Short mmCIF file of C-alpha atoms in Angstrom, two decimals:
data_model
loop_
_atom_site.label_atom_id
_atom_site.label_comp_id
_atom_site.label_asym_id
_atom_site.label_seq_id
_atom_site.Cartn_x
_atom_site.Cartn_y
_atom_site.Cartn_z
CA MET A 10 65.78 127.07 91.14
CA ALA A 11 67.73 124.44 88.90
CA ASP A 12 69.25 127.12 86.94
CA LYS A 13 70.75 128.73 89.75
CA GLU A 14 72.20 125.29 90.99
CA ASN A 15 73.40 124.91 87.73
CA ASN A 16 75.27 128.00 87.48
CA ALA A 17 76.76 127.39 91.13
CA HIS A 18 78.06 124.13 89.83
CA LYS A 19 79.66 125.29 86.71
CA LEU A 20 81.20 128.43 88.61
CA GLN A 21 82.55 125.63 91.20
CA GLN A 22 84.02 123.99 88.20
CA GLU A 23 85.60 126.92 87.06
CA ILE A 24 86.94 127.95 90.29
CA GLU A 25 88.60 124.53 90.69
CA VAL A 26 90.15 124.64 87.17
CA ILE A 27 91.52 127.98 87.82
CA SER A 28 92.62 127.07 91.15
CA TYR A 29 94.54 124.26 89.71
CA LYS A 30 96.21 126.02 87.29
CA TYR A 31 97.10 128.77 89.62
CA ASN A 32 98.87 126.14 91.62
CA ARG A 33 100.72 124.80 88.53
CA LEU A 34 101.90 128.23 87.64
CA GLN A 35 103.16 128.46 91.25
CA LYS A 36 104.83 125.32 91.32
CA GLN A 37 106.55 126.03 87.91
CA SER A 38 107.95 129.41 89.37
CA LEU A 39 109.46 127.43 91.89
CA GLU A 40 111.07 124.85 89.65
CA THR A 41 112.29 127.60 87.09
CA SER A 42 113.49 130.00 89.74
CA THR A 43 117.35 130.17 90.28
CA VAL A 44 117.15 128.54 93.54
CA GLY A 45 114.87 125.86 92.26
CA LYS A 46 117.05 125.23 89.33
CA LYS A 47 120.13 124.70 91.44
CA LEU A 48 118.29 122.49 93.92
CA ILE A 49 117.06 120.31 90.79
CA SER A 50 120.47 120.10 89.60
CA LEU A 51 121.75 118.96 92.76
CA THR A 52 119.20 116.01 93.06
CA LYS A 53 120.42 114.66 89.59
CA LYS A 54 123.95 114.08 91.24
CA ASN A 55 124.59 110.74 92.57
CA ARG A 56 125.59 111.78 96.11
CA LEU A 57 126.58 115.49 97.26
CA GLU A 58 129.64 116.75 99.09
CA ASP A 59 129.34 118.53 102.00
CA SER A 60 130.31 121.89 100.29
CA GLN A 61 127.39 121.23 98.15
CA LEU A 62 124.89 121.25 100.85
CA PRO A 63 122.65 123.92 100.98
CA THR A 64 124.25 126.75 102.99
CA ASP A 65 122.78 129.37 105.14
CA LYS A 66 122.83 131.88 102.05
CA THR A 67 121.07 128.71 100.12
CA TRP A 68 118.36 128.33 102.74
CA HIS A 69 117.98 132.26 102.87
CA SER A 70 117.37 131.72 99.08
CA ILE A 71 114.91 129.05 99.22
CA MET A 72 112.80 130.88 101.78
CA THR A 73 112.93 134.26 99.88
CA GLU A 74 111.74 132.59 96.65
CA VAL A 75 108.95 130.51 98.45
CA ASP A 76 107.86 133.73 100.32
CA LYS A 77 107.90 135.47 96.96
CA ILE A 78 105.65 132.83 95.60
CA TYR A 79 103.61 132.09 98.50
CA PRO A 80 103.14 135.30 100.43
CA GLN A 81 103.57 135.04 104.13
CA PHE A 82 104.60 131.45 104.18
CA TYR A 83 106.23 131.38 107.38
CA SER A 84 103.76 133.29 109.23
CA LEU A 85 100.83 130.72 108.00
CA LEU A 86 102.97 128.10 108.98
CA LYS A 87 103.63 129.32 112.29
CA GLU A 88 100.12 130.43 113.02
CA ALA A 89 98.97 126.99 111.79
CA PHE A 90 101.85 124.75 113.58
CA PRO A 91 103.17 126.71 116.30
CA ASN A 92 105.03 123.50 117.94
CA LEU A 93 107.26 122.75 114.85
CA THR A 94 111.00 123.49 115.55
CA GLU A 95 112.92 126.01 113.20
CA SER A 96 114.27 122.81 111.32
CA GLU A 97 110.82 121.65 110.57
CA TYR A 98 109.92 125.00 109.22
CA GLN A 99 112.86 124.86 107.04
CA TYR A 100 112.03 121.26 105.91
CA CYS A 101 108.71 122.92 105.14
CA TYR A 102 110.23 125.34 102.77
CA LEU A 103 112.31 122.58 100.82
CA HIS A 104 109.12 120.40 101.04
CA ILE A 105 107.07 122.80 99.18
CA PHE A 106 109.28 122.25 96.19
CA GLY A 107 107.70 118.70 95.80
CA PHE A 108 110.84 116.83 95.87
CA ASP A 109 110.42 113.03 96.62
CA ALA A 110 112.09 111.53 99.83
CA ASN A 111 115.24 110.36 97.98
CA ASP A 112 115.99 114.08 96.79
CA GLU A 113 115.17 115.76 100.03
CA ALA A 114 117.79 113.38 101.66
CA LYS A 115 120.36 114.39 99.19
CA LEU A 116 119.75 117.75 99.71
CA LEU A 117 119.71 117.59 103.46
CA GLY A 118 122.68 115.43 103.42
CA ILE A 119 120.76 112.49 105.45
CA ASN A 120 119.31 109.30 104.47
CA PRO A 121 115.85 108.71 102.85
CA ALA A 122 114.92 107.20 106.18
CA SER A 123 115.50 110.23 108.12
CA VAL A 124 113.50 112.31 105.91
CA ARG A 125 110.69 109.76 106.14
CA MET A 126 111.06 110.20 110.45
CA LYS A 127 110.96 114.00 109.97
CA ARG A 128 107.87 113.87 107.79
CA THR A 129 106.53 111.72 110.07
CA ARG A 130 107.04 113.91 113.17
CA ILE A 131 105.87 116.76 111.37
CA TYR A 132 102.54 115.06 110.38
CA GLN A 133 101.98 114.04 114.08
CA GLU A 134 102.53 117.65 115.39
CA VAL A 135 100.13 118.97 112.76
CA GLN A 136 97.68 116.09 113.28
CA LEU A 137 97.68 115.00 109.98
CA LYS A 138 96.70 111.50 109.01
CA HIS A 139 99.85 109.97 107.26
CA ASP A 140 98.76 108.01 104.35
CA LYS A 141 98.96 107.38 100.80
CA GLU A 142 95.85 109.93 100.18
CA THR A 143 97.32 112.66 102.45
CA PHE A 144 100.72 114.76 101.32
CA LEU A 145 102.07 117.38 103.63
CA ARG A 146 102.77 119.66 100.35
CA ASP A 147 99.28 119.28 99.18
CA TYR A 148 97.69 119.96 102.74
CA ILE A 149 99.94 122.81 103.16
CA ILE A 150 98.77 124.54 99.71
CA LYS A 151 95.04 123.64 100.12
CA ASN A 152 94.47 124.32 103.73
CA LEU A 153 97.39 127.48 104.47
CA LEU A 154 97.99 129.00 101.16
CA LYS A 155 94.49 129.33 99.91
#
């Protein structure tokens, strides 16, 4: 009986390691994609001109890339959180890249406080406790994209 429990524990540890590595590969795939590189380069600028903010075409590229790496991302979000607005779903696509509030603010052409408000509204909508231990990106990956 102890051997079975030990084996089960070892298997669980292996699953956790593989899951962690898989999540890292997915994040690296986003970061090294064409649209990921473009977004990262934009975040390095002090301020973006209106012409540099994501266009409809860029948003389509963002959504396509995320859907390629996380199949059915939109449908899973929509199913789990049916009351989010299209703007909030779009924000979730950007948020999955792992940018901080300052970088997201740059990319959205808003101030960081507005990004934090947007996050808070989403946290409330999905009834997720908003604290330092719970991050929306991690919650989405662990609970929706498993």
